[in-house]
Tab-separated table of C-alpha atoms and ligand atoms in Angstrom:
chain	number	residue	atom	x	y	z
A	253	VAL	CA	0.000	0.000	0.000
A	254	ILE	CA	2.805	2.374	0.961
A	255	GLY	CA	4.620	1.549	-2.296
A	256	ARG	CA	1.516	2.271	-4.384
A	257	ALA	CA	0.813	5.479	-2.487
A	258	GLY	CA	4.427	6.553	-3.040
A	259	PHE	CA	4.231	5.732	-6.754
A	260	ALA	CA	0.969	7.668	-7.055
A	261	GLY	CA	2.594	10.572	-5.209
A	262	VAL	CA	5.534	10.633	-7.618
A	263	LEU	CA	3.185	10.536	-10.623
A	264	TRP	CA	1.045	13.275	-9.130
A	265	THR	CA	4.060	15.495	-8.472
A	266	ALA	CA	5.323	14.893	-11.997
A	267	ALA	CA	1.925	15.323	-13.690
A	268	THR	CA	1.656	19.102	-13.569
A	269	PRO	CA	5.105	19.962	-14.976
A	270	ILE	CA	4.730	17.218	-17.583
A	271	ARG	CA	1.411	18.712	-18.631
A	272	LYS	CA	2.998	22.163	-18.858
A	273	ILE	CA	5.877	20.883	-21.000
A	274	LEU	CA	3.494	19.036	-23.287
A	275	ASP	CA	1.332	22.137	-23.599
A	276	LEU	CA	4.422	23.851	-25.040
A	277	VAL	CA	5.560	20.986	-27.244
A	278	VAL	CA	2.226	19.813	-28.569
A	279	PRO	CA	1.500	22.925	-30.697
A	280	LEU	CA	4.560	22.027	-32.795
A	281	LEU	CA	2.461	19.149	-34.116
A	282	ARG	CA	-0.239	21.540	-35.251
A	283	PRO	CA	0.122	20.785	-38.991
A	284	PHE	CA	-0.921	17.192	-38.266
A	285	ALA	CA	-3.616	18.205	-35.832
A	286	HIS	CA	-6.799	17.656	-37.759
A	287	ARG	CA	-5.690	14.268	-39.071
A	288	SER	CA	-4.277	12.928	-35.828
A	289	VAL	CA	-5.246	14.372	-32.475
A	290	GLY	CA	-8.218	16.259	-33.834
A	291	ALA	CA	-9.476	13.186	-35.652
A	292	ILE	CA	-11.104	10.951	-33.132
A	293	GLY	CA	-13.719	8.487	-34.268
A	294	GLU	CA	-14.618	6.309	-37.223
A	295	ASN	CA	-15.612	9.231	-39.430
A	296	THR	CA	-12.362	11.150	-39.213
A	297	ALA	CA	-9.472	8.966	-38.047
A	298	THR	CA	-7.950	8.378	-41.468
A	299	ALA	CA	-4.225	8.964	-41.021
A	300	TRP	CA	-2.180	5.764	-40.756
A	301	TRP	CA	-0.471	6.805	-37.527
A	302	VAL	CA	-3.702	7.503	-35.639
A	303	PRO	CA	-4.229	3.920	-34.293
A	304	TYR	CA	-0.765	4.026	-32.689
A	305	PHE	CA	-1.971	6.552	-30.157
A	306	ARG	CA	-3.270	3.493	-28.311
A	307	LEU	CA	0.332	2.675	-27.355
A	308	VAL	CA	0.738	5.943	-25.435
A	309	PRO	CA	0.111	5.339	-21.716
A	310	SER	CA	-2.481	7.463	-19.912
A	311	LEU	CA	-2.454	8.728	-16.341
A	312	PRO	CA	-4.172	6.286	-13.955
A	313	ARG	CA	-7.794	7.185	-13.234
A	314	PRO	CA	-7.203	8.553	-9.668
A	315	LEU	CA	-4.804	11.140	-11.119
A	316	ARG	CA	-7.359	12.263	-13.631
A	317	PHE	CA	-9.748	13.466	-10.935
A	318	ARG	CA	-9.857	17.000	-12.375
A	319	THR	CA	-11.630	15.711	-15.462
A	320	ASN	CA	-13.042	12.266	-14.583
A	321	ALA	CA	-16.686	11.551	-15.249
A	322	PRO	CA	-18.492	10.616	-12.027
A	323	LEU	CA	-19.410	6.953	-12.421
A	324	GLY	CA	-22.640	5.574	-10.999
A	325	ALA	CA	-26.343	5.673	-11.738
A	326	TRP	CA	-28.208	8.829	-10.833
A	327	PRO	CA	-30.415	8.229	-7.817
A	328	ALA	CA	-34.102	7.954	-8.714
A	329	VAL	CA	-35.725	11.315	-7.969
A	330	SER	CA	-39.452	11.764	-7.887
A	331	LEU	CA	-39.908	15.091	-9.620
A	332	GLN	CA	-42.957	17.177	-8.834
A	333	VAL	CA	-43.058	19.626	-11.744
A	334	PRO	CA	-44.770	22.822	-10.506
A	335	GLU	CA	-48.119	23.392	-12.215
A	336	ALA	CA	-46.888	26.641	-13.798
A	337	LEU	CA	-43.971	24.846	-15.457
A	338	ARG	CA	-45.844	21.917	-17.003
A	339	SER	CA	-46.172	21.875	-20.772
A	340	TYR	CA	-45.708	18.771	-22.955
A	341	PRO	CA	-43.740	15.515	-22.829
A	342	GLY	CA	-40.597	15.425	-24.978
A	343	TYR	CA	-40.947	17.993	-27.732
A	344	ILE	CA	-43.647	19.043	-30.170
A	345	SER	CA	-43.202	17.699	-33.673
A	346	ASP	CA	-45.050	17.368	-36.946
A	347	PRO	CA	-44.270	13.790	-38.095
A	348	ALA	CA	-45.385	14.476	-41.695
A	349	ALA	CA	-43.039	17.482	-41.923
A	350	GLU	CA	-40.235	15.432	-40.343
A	351	ASP	CA	-40.728	12.717	-42.983
A	352	ALA	CA	-40.854	15.279	-45.788
A	353	ALA	CA	-37.614	16.885	-44.600
A	354	PHE	CA	-35.968	13.469	-44.501
A	355	GLU	CA	-37.158	12.588	-48.007
A	356	GLU	CA	-35.914	15.892	-49.318
A	357	LYS	CA	-32.538	15.776	-47.588
A	358	PRO	CA	-31.407	13.054	-45.171
A	359	LEU	CA	-29.227	14.186	-42.279
A	360	ARG	CA	-25.459	14.131	-42.568
A	361	ASP	CA	-22.755	14.590	-39.986
A	362	PHE	CA	-22.249	18.339	-40.093
A	363	LEU	CA	-18.494	18.612	-39.636
A	364	ASP	CA	-17.329	15.306	-41.072
A	365	TYR	CA	-19.437	15.002	-44.220
A	366	GLU	CA	-21.600	18.071	-44.840
A	367	TYR	CA	-18.796	20.620	-44.406
A	368	PRO	CA	-15.541	18.635	-44.044
A	369	GLU	CA	-13.356	21.686	-44.679
A	370	ILE	CA	-15.019	23.388	-41.708
A	371	GLY	CA	-14.424	20.213	-39.692
A	372	VAL	CA	-10.688	20.472	-40.399
A	373	TRP	CA	-10.665	24.162	-39.498
A	374	VAL	CA	-12.527	23.614	-36.220
A	375	ARG	CA	-10.310	20.690	-35.208
A	376	GLU	CA	-7.175	22.715	-35.871
A	377	GLY	CA	-8.452	25.121	-33.239
A	378	ILE	CA	-9.483	22.711	-30.508
A	379	TRP	CA	-7.237	19.710	-30.922
A	380	ARG	CA	-5.083	20.445	-27.862
A	381	SER	CA	-7.903	19.350	-25.580
A	382	GLY	CA	-7.917	15.991	-27.291
A	383	PHE	CA	-4.215	15.337	-26.947
A	384	PHE	CA	-4.311	13.736	-23.490
A	385	VAL	CA	-7.517	11.834	-24.126
A	386	LYS	CA	-6.632	10.552	-27.566
A	387	PRO	CA	-4.773	7.399	-26.374
A	388	ARG	CA	-7.760	6.341	-24.245
A	389	LEU	CA	-10.178	6.914	-27.096
A	390	GLN	CA	-7.931	5.090	-29.507
A	391	ARG	CA	-7.693	2.060	-27.215
A	392	VAL	CA	-11.487	1.735	-27.100
A	393	LEU	CA	-12.372	2.565	-30.697
A	394	PRO	CA	-11.135	-0.669	-32.385
A	395	ASN	CA	-13.360	-2.758	-30.095
A	396	VAL	CA	-16.323	-0.511	-30.775
A	397	LEU	CA	-15.842	-0.990	-34.508
A	398	LYS	CA	-15.163	-4.731	-34.175
A	399	LEU	CA	-18.233	-5.487	-32.059
A	400	SER	CA	-20.462	-3.571	-34.451
A	401	ARG	CA	-19.569	-6.113	-37.140
A	402	VAL	CA	-20.301	-9.259	-35.076
A	403	GLU	CA	-23.097	-11.461	-36.446
A	404	PRO	CA	-24.160	-13.621	-33.483
A	405	GLN	CA	-26.175	-16.821	-33.837
A	406	PRO	CA	-29.873	-15.943	-33.536
A	407	PRO	CA	-31.301	-16.986	-30.150
A	408	SER	CA	-32.728	-20.515	-29.954
A	409	VAL	CA	-35.216	-19.300	-27.340
A	410	GLU	CA	-36.442	-15.715	-27.511
A	411	PRO	CA	-36.040	-14.070	-24.088
A	412	GLU	CA	-38.981	-12.233	-22.552
A	413	PRO	CA	-38.688	-8.583	-23.660
A	414	GLU	CA	-39.318	-7.394	-20.080
A	415	THR	CA	-36.538	-9.605	-18.716
A	416	LEU	CA	-34.050	-8.651	-21.428
A	417	THR	CA	-34.829	-4.935	-21.078
A	418	ARG	CA	-34.331	-5.122	-17.309
A	419	GLU	CA	-31.066	-7.018	-17.739
A	420	ILE	CA	-29.668	-4.480	-20.213
A	421	LYS	CA	-30.646	-1.505	-18.075
A	422	GLU	CA	-29.277	-3.039	-14.880
A	423	LEU	CA	-26.047	-3.886	-16.659
A	424	ALA	CA	-25.668	-0.356	-18.081
A	425	LEU	CA	-26.263	1.300	-14.725
A	426	GLY	CA	-24.094	-1.278	-12.939
A	427	LEU	CA	-21.252	-0.387	-15.311
A	428	GLY	CA	-21.413	3.191	-14.069
A	429	LEU	CA	-23.585	4.985	-16.618
A	430	SER	CA	-25.696	7.784	-15.170
A	431	ALA	CA	-28.896	6.868	-17.011
A	432	VAL	CA	-30.113	4.595	-19.777
A	433	GLY	CA	-33.299	4.437	-21.842
A	434	ILE	CA	-34.726	2.634	-24.862
A	435	ALA	CA	-36.210	4.279	-27.951
A	436	GLU	CA	-37.623	3.039	-31.217
A	437	TYR	CA	-35.097	3.074	-34.095
A	438	ASP	CA	-35.893	5.705	-36.706
A	439	VAL	CA	-33.880	5.993	-39.917
A	440	LYS	CA	-34.727	9.720	-40.077
A	441	TYR	CA	-32.172	10.436	-37.391
A	442	ARG	CA	-29.429	8.384	-38.986
A	443	PHE	CA	-26.628	10.165	-40.854
A	444	LYS	CA	-26.792	9.318	-44.538
A	445	GLU	CA	-23.329	7.729	-44.661
A	446	PHE	CA	-24.336	4.999	-42.186
A	447	PHE	CA	-27.718	3.919	-43.567
A	448	ASP	CA	-26.623	0.379	-44.379
A	449	LYS	CA	-25.110	-0.415	-40.985
A	450	GLU	CA	-28.322	-0.928	-39.043
A	451	ASP	CA	-30.502	-3.034	-41.318
A	452	GLY	CA	-33.134	-4.866	-39.269
A	453	HIS	CA	-32.467	-2.833	-36.149
A	454	HIS	CA	-35.575	-1.505	-34.469
A	455	ARG	CA	-34.410	-0.395	-31.018
A	456	VAL	CA	-31.857	2.106	-29.777
A	457	ILE	CA	-30.263	1.961	-26.341
A	458	VAL	CA	-29.522	5.513	-25.223
A	459	CYS	CA	-26.559	5.719	-22.832
A	460	ILE	CA	-25.899	8.850	-20.772
A	461	LEU	CA	-22.857	9.642	-18.679
A	462	GLU	CA	-22.544	12.789	-16.594
A	463	GLU	CA	-19.429	14.941	-17.044
A	464	ASN	CA	-17.102	16.201	-14.337
A	465	TYR	CA	-18.872	19.030	-12.480
A	466	ALA	CA	-15.858	21.133	-11.491
A	467	ALA	CA	-14.252	20.926	-14.940
A	468	GLN	CA	-17.450	22.131	-16.623
A	469	GLN	CA	-17.609	25.237	-14.424
A	470	THR	CA	-14.286	26.381	-15.939
A	471	ALA	CA	-15.577	26.403	-19.551
A	472	PRO	CA	-14.417	27.606	-21.929
A	473	SER	CA	-11.178	25.843	-21.034
A	474	ILE	CA	-8.963	22.982	-22.112
A	475	ARG	CA	-9.794	21.247	-18.850
A	476	SER	CA	-13.503	21.341	-19.557
A	477	ASP	CA	-13.051	20.087	-23.112
A	478	ARG	CA	-10.773	17.285	-21.919
A	479	ALA	CA	-13.451	16.257	-19.453
A	480	THR	CA	-15.940	16.088	-22.321
A	481	LEU	CA	-13.701	13.895	-24.476
A	482	GLY	CA	-12.743	11.722	-21.513
A	483	THR	CA	-16.425	11.114	-20.847
A	484	TYR	CA	-16.742	9.816	-24.404
A	485	ALA	CA	-13.906	7.361	-23.733
A	486	ASP	CA	-15.641	6.166	-20.552
A	487	ILE	CA	-19.021	5.752	-22.203
A	488	MET	CA	-17.594	3.884	-25.225
A	489	LYS	CA	-15.884	1.454	-22.857
A	490	ARG	CA	-19.237	0.627	-21.326
A	491	GLU	CA	-20.941	0.299	-24.706
A	492	ILE	CA	-18.629	-2.643	-25.381
A	493	ASP	CA	-19.936	-4.594	-22.367
A	494	ILE	CA	-23.534	-3.852	-23.297
A	495	ALA	CA	-22.913	-5.064	-26.860
A	496	ALA	CA	-21.282	-8.258	-25.525
A	497	CYS	CA	-24.411	-8.941	-23.470
A	498	LEU	CA	-26.648	-8.471	-26.550
A	499	HIS	CA	-24.405	-10.848	-28.506
A	500	ARG	CA	-24.655	-13.503	-25.774
A	501	HIS	CA	-28.410	-13.370	-26.236
A	502	GLY	CA	-28.000	-13.707	-30.011
A	503	TYR	CA	-28.733	-10.105	-31.050
A	504	ARG	CA	-26.735	-7.661	-33.134
A	505	ALA	CA	-25.467	-4.325	-31.861
A	506	PHE	CA	-24.236	-1.296	-33.774
A	507	LEU	CA	-22.204	0.908	-31.459
A	508	HIS	CA	-21.996	4.588	-32.232
A	509	ASP	CA	-18.684	6.257	-31.498
A	510	VAL	CA	-17.404	9.644	-30.452
A	511	ASP	CA	-17.838	11.134	-33.939
A	512	GLY	CA	-21.546	10.273	-33.914
A	513	GLN	CA	-23.403	8.371	-36.601
A	514	ALA	CA	-26.892	9.726	-35.883
A	515	GLN	CA	-28.669	12.572	-34.129
A	516	VAL	CA	-28.719	11.613	-30.478
A	517	ILE	CA	-31.138	14.136	-28.980
A	518	PRO	CA	-34.364	12.838	-30.610
A	519	TYR	CA	-33.615	9.362	-29.247
A	520	ALA	CA	-32.768	10.628	-25.767
A	521	VAL	CA	-35.984	12.654	-25.649
A	522	ALA	CA	-38.016	9.697	-26.937
A	523	ALA	CA	-36.448	7.504	-24.229
A	524	GLY	CA	-37.640	9.924	-21.535
A	525	LEU	CA	-34.147	10.972	-20.474
A	526	GLY	CA	-34.660	14.724	-20.781
A	527	GLN	CA	-36.061	17.523	-22.937
A	528	LEU	CA	-34.666	19.965	-25.452
A	529	GLY	CA	-33.315	23.209	-23.975
A	530	LEU	CA	-33.072	26.626	-25.621
A	531	ASN	CA	-29.333	25.971	-25.867
A	532	GLY	CA	-30.159	23.323	-28.468
A	533	GLN	CA	-29.009	20.466	-26.230
A	534	LEU	CA	-30.641	17.734	-24.223
A	535	LEU	CA	-31.292	18.878	-20.661
A	536	THR	CA	-31.349	15.951	-18.269
A	537	PRO	CA	-33.046	16.479	-14.907
A	538	VAL	CA	-29.866	15.890	-12.886
A	539	SER	CA	-27.029	17.508	-14.842
A	540	GLY	CA	-28.688	19.444	-17.669
A	541	SER	CA	-26.547	19.202	-20.793
A	542	ARG	CA	-23.406	18.461	-18.736
A	543	CYS	CA	-23.377	14.888	-20.017
A	544	ARG	CA	-22.524	12.843	-23.079
A	545	ILE	CA	-24.998	10.700	-24.959
A	546	MET	CA	-24.153	7.635	-26.991
A	547	LEU	CA	-26.306	5.160	-28.884
A	548	ILE	CA	-26.352	1.430	-29.523
A	549	SER	CA	-28.867	0.204	-32.073
A	550	THR	CA	-29.970	-3.423	-31.996
A	551	ASN	CA	-32.473	-5.959	-33.289
A	552	ALA	CA	-33.164	-7.129	-29.701
A	553	PRO	CA	-36.832	-7.021	-28.645
A	554	LEU	CA	-36.451	-4.317	-25.982
A	555	ILE	CA	-39.336	-2.395	-24.471
A	556	VAL	CA	-39.306	1.287	-25.343
A	557	ASP	CA	-39.550	4.141	-22.848
A	558	HIS	CA	-41.627	7.260	-23.416
A	559	PRO	CA	-41.079	11.020	-23.506
A	560	ILE	CA	-41.612	12.847	-20.208
A	561	ASP	CA	-42.605	16.387	-19.332
A	562	TYR	CA	-39.810	17.543	-17.021
A	563	GLY	CA	-41.023	21.162	-17.180
A	564	ILE	CA	-37.928	22.155	-19.152
A	565	PRO	CA	-39.575	24.197	-21.957
A	566	LYS	CA	-41.072	26.547	-19.369
A	567	VAL	CA	-37.944	26.602	-17.218
A	568	CYS	CA	-36.165	27.789	-20.376
A	569	ASP	CA	-38.813	30.418	-21.093
A	570	ASN	CA	-38.277	31.807	-17.581
A	571	CYS	CA	-34.492	31.567	-17.760
A	572	ARG	CA	-32.926	32.337	-21.161
A	573	ALA	CA	-29.473	32.533	-19.586
A	574	CYS	CA	-27.797	30.742	-22.500
A	575	VAL	CA	-29.406	33.104	-25.012
A	576	ARG	CA	-28.274	36.184	-23.067
A	577	ARG	CA	-24.809	34.883	-22.272
A	578	CYS	CA	-23.675	33.314	-25.572
A	579	PRO	CA	-20.669	35.400	-26.679
A	580	ALA	CA	-21.579	34.805	-30.329
A	581	LYS	CA	-25.261	35.771	-29.971
A	582	ALA	CA	-25.851	32.477	-31.754
A	583	LEU	CA	-28.868	31.331	-29.714
A	584	SER	CA	-32.452	32.479	-29.921
A	585	ALA	CA	-35.357	32.345	-27.472
A	586	LYS	CA	-37.826	32.072	-30.339
A	587	ARG	CA	-39.030	28.596	-31.275
A	588	ASP	CA	-40.309	27.536	-34.660
A	589	PHE	CA	-40.609	24.358	-36.731
A	590	TYR	CA	-37.293	23.140	-38.166
A	591	ARG	CA	-37.405	19.848	-40.058
A	592	GLY	CA	-40.760	19.278	-38.383
A	593	VAL	CA	-39.567	19.844	-34.797
A	594	TRP	CA	-40.648	22.808	-32.646
A	595	LYS	CA	-37.435	24.285	-31.284
A	596	SER	CA	-35.098	27.235	-31.208
A	597	LYS	CA	-32.256	26.952	-33.673
A	598	LEU	CA	-28.565	27.589	-33.227
A	599	ASN	CA	-26.924	29.935	-35.705
A	600	THR	CA	-24.002	27.645	-36.486
A	601	ALA	CA	-22.067	30.160	-38.578
A	602	ARG	CA	-21.835	32.438	-35.519
A	603	CYS	CA	-21.169	29.688	-32.981
A	604	LEU	CA	-18.295	27.944	-34.770
A	605	PRO	CA	-15.703	30.771	-34.766
A	606	VAL	CA	-16.159	31.205	-30.997
A	607	LEU	CA	-16.137	27.481	-30.387
A	608	ARG	CA	-13.030	26.957	-32.487
A	609	ASN	CA	-11.039	29.697	-30.779
A	610	ASN	CA	-12.160	28.876	-27.243
A	611	HIS	CA	-11.708	25.165	-26.532
A	612	ASP	CA	-15.168	24.126	-27.735
A	613	CYS	CA	-16.698	27.048	-25.787
A	614	ASP	CA	-19.721	25.376	-24.110
A	615	ILE	CA	-20.675	28.500	-22.163
A	616	CYS	CA	-24.285	27.679	-23.065
A	617	THR	CA	-23.985	24.562	-20.892
A	618	THR	CA	-22.070	26.178	-18.042
A	619	VAL	CA	-24.512	29.054	-17.450
A	620	CYS	CA	-27.488	26.697	-17.461
A	621	PRO	CA	-29.074	26.389	-14.012
A	622	VAL	CA	-30.163	22.816	-14.719
A	623	GLN	CA	-26.531	21.859	-15.253
A	624	ARG	CA	-25.493	23.672	-12.096
A	625	TYR	CA	-28.235	22.885	-9.579
A	626	GLY	CA	-30.405	20.111	-11.052
A	627	LEU	CA	-34.181	20.337	-11.535
A	628	PRO	CA	-35.309	19.540	-7.949
A	629	ALA	CA	-33.526	22.637	-6.567
A	630	ILE	CA	-34.860	24.773	-9.432
A	631	PHE	CA	-38.432	23.642	-8.772
A	632	GLU	CA	-38.096	24.343	-5.055
A	633	GLU	CA	-36.873	27.886	-5.736
A	634	PHE	CA	-39.573	28.441	-8.353
A	635	GLU	CA	-42.328	27.333	-5.944
A	636	ARG	CA	-40.927	29.661	-3.295
A	637	THR	CA	-40.124	32.779	-5.335
A	638	GLY	CA	-41.456	32.308	-8.870
A	639	THR	CA	-37.925	32.814	-10.248
A	640	ILE	CA	-35.211	30.602	-11.692
A	641	LEU	CA	-32.446	29.709	-9.258
A	642	GLY	CA	-29.223	31.644	-9.931
A	643	LYS	CA	-30.673	33.778	-12.739
A	644	ARG	CA	-28.592	36.906	-13.408
A	645	THR	CA	-26.095	36.062	-10.658
A	646	ASP	CA	-22.377	36.133	-11.296
A	647	ASP	CA	-22.085	32.742	-9.620
A	648	LEU	CA	-24.159	31.107	-12.354
A	649	GLU	CA	-23.863	33.367	-15.362
A	650	GLY	CA	-20.366	34.846	-14.999
A	651	TYR	CA	-17.530	33.374	-17.036
A	652	ASP	CA	-13.927	33.993	-18.017
A	653	PHE	CA	-13.296	34.573	-21.696
A	654	ASP	CA	-9.919	35.394	-23.269
A	655	GLY	CA	-8.459	36.130	-19.840
A	656	GLU	CA	-11.204	38.536	-18.776
A	657	HIS	CA	-14.158	37.955	-16.457
A	658	TYR	CA	-17.634	38.769	-17.733
A	659	GLY	CA	-20.371	39.211	-15.138
A	660	PRO	CA	-24.064	38.563	-15.799
A	661	GLU	CA	-24.715	41.903	-17.488
A	662	ARG	CA	-21.705	41.938	-19.815
A	663	ARG	CA	-20.527	39.731	-22.632
A	664	PRO	CA	-17.461	39.862	-24.878
A	665	SER	CA	-17.689	42.312	-27.706
A	666	LEU	CA	-16.750	40.377	-30.823
A	667	GLY	CA	-16.718	42.501	-33.948
A	668	ARG	CA	-17.948	41.637	-37.391
A	669	GLU	CA	-14.461	40.534	-38.481
A	670	TYR	CA	-14.590	37.773	-35.866
A	671	PHE	CA	-17.473	36.091	-37.687
A	672	ASP	CA	-17.063	37.278	-41.241
A	673	LEU	CA	-14.853	34.382	-42.352
A	674	PRO	CA	-14.821	32.753	-45.784
A	675	VAL	CA	-14.654	29.281	-44.191
A	676	VAL	CA	-18.104	29.595	-42.570
A	677	SER	CA	-19.701	31.790	-45.213
A	678	GLY	CA	-21.356	28.804	-46.921
A	679	ILE	CA	-23.388	27.774	-43.875
A	680	PRO	CA	-26.986	28.838	-44.485
A	681	ARG	CA	-28.817	30.861	-41.839
A	682	PRO	CA	-31.408	28.770	-39.997
A	683	ARG	CA	-34.801	29.143	-41.642
A	684	PRO	CA	-38.009	27.685	-40.206
A	685	ASP	CA	-40.035	25.198	-42.262
A	686	SER	CA	-42.576	27.870	-43.122
A	687	GLY	CA	-39.711	29.801	-44.700
A	688	GLY	CA	-39.473	27.133	-47.389
A	689	SER	CA	-36.156	25.570	-46.270
B	926	LIG	S1	-20.891	26.956	-27.791
B	926	LIG	FE1	-20.492	29.095	-27.179
B	926	LIG	S2	-20.763	30.255	-29.056
B	926	LIG	FE2	-21.724	28.275	-29.404
B	926	LIG	S3	-23.879	28.548	-28.830
B	926	LIG	FE3	-22.810	27.809	-27.011
B	926	LIG	S4	-22.237	29.677	-25.900
B	926	LIG	FE4	-22.713	30.269	-27.984
B	927	LIG	S1	-29.627	28.214	-19.740
B	927	LIG	FE1	-31.778	28.438	-19.221
B	927	LIG	S2	-32.750	28.798	-21.204
B	927	LIG	FE2	-30.758	27.922	-21.628
B	927	LIG	S3	-31.086	25.731	-21.771
B	927	LIG	FE3	-30.535	26.153	-19.648
B	927	LIG	S4	-32.513	26.405	-18.609
B	927	LIG	FE4	-32.892	26.591	-20.796
């Protein structure tokens, strides 16, 4: 024990200076950034040297406490949504308009396939966060890809759907995921490039893992972005065990990876794991959008969950912190129908320059009270005072940006030249369905 403690102490003492040295050295690799460190998952990891990152050792988990995802299932909370905050389960959608949008133009991965040159540009800006996490991701990725190709023998005896669903959920939570749900597979949410990989699949297991709380509060920062990528590594590791369980029962599993092969939010909402926030992300009741979501599609006969009204649309209407605090003014409080879904829409062309130059930014998650306090505390405050906990306080809404602190009433002044870049000029402005887009 003393020997291990001593070894850990030596590593801990060495970790900070090593990190500082690497922070200086790593930028020298910048020309390779987008094809190596910046490239992470199946969609982007094309350079021949990328797989060798798996040979680079990582710090042991206890020494990664500044960025580690907290493992363990969220405790079951019985949420009493105040009457004034109730609205609708999940989100409002027009299925016919969703289908029409899909027929007209199936979804594609935005940065990897729709605008790959923007993907390269963005990754050149934020790749330093990925440097320390890359070996862990690269050790997991080959297994994710391998298990997705396994064709198990069909089951001789079909298990009871209730029993199998319970087993999968208990396994996922026992492995340390924060929450898990089941949704119906829907090809509409699949990225076009992966259509053929899920033939015959009709269920999607939605895996959620909370991100490190303290790291998120420092966003935008390398630490916060590392925590995000590290959470992906942790969640992919657990996907592998879930897929192995499905295979033992004789069912296929297609594991999505860190690059993403489908839209995750519609599935997470359908599985009752949260609702869509004005920041364009899934807000879970415990940690808001401070979490990562990953999907496994399967042909197993699992029982689907259902959308829930967590009161989030009205919490957002009373809050709007992300809209006020976004340095790019890229978020809107106005909802409309986009591809058949009633939501506010991010102005991507404004968000990306800020994101690229500020470690993935993510201020819209950090200033969110659901991320900071969780829904039970927000409801309690709302019942008591009729206001949203932390609204317009420096504690919640203040952030550091480019070395300067911005309190709740001030945000960085970024001139036109900051956004007026040829690389993002081709991204169309968001237009609601009624606008003919
Ligand atoms: S990531 Fe930053 S720039 Fe983009 S929407 Fe969020 S707060 Fe705005
Ligand atoms: S910051 Fe406020 S408005 Fe934005 S997503 Fe969170 S709760 Fe909704």
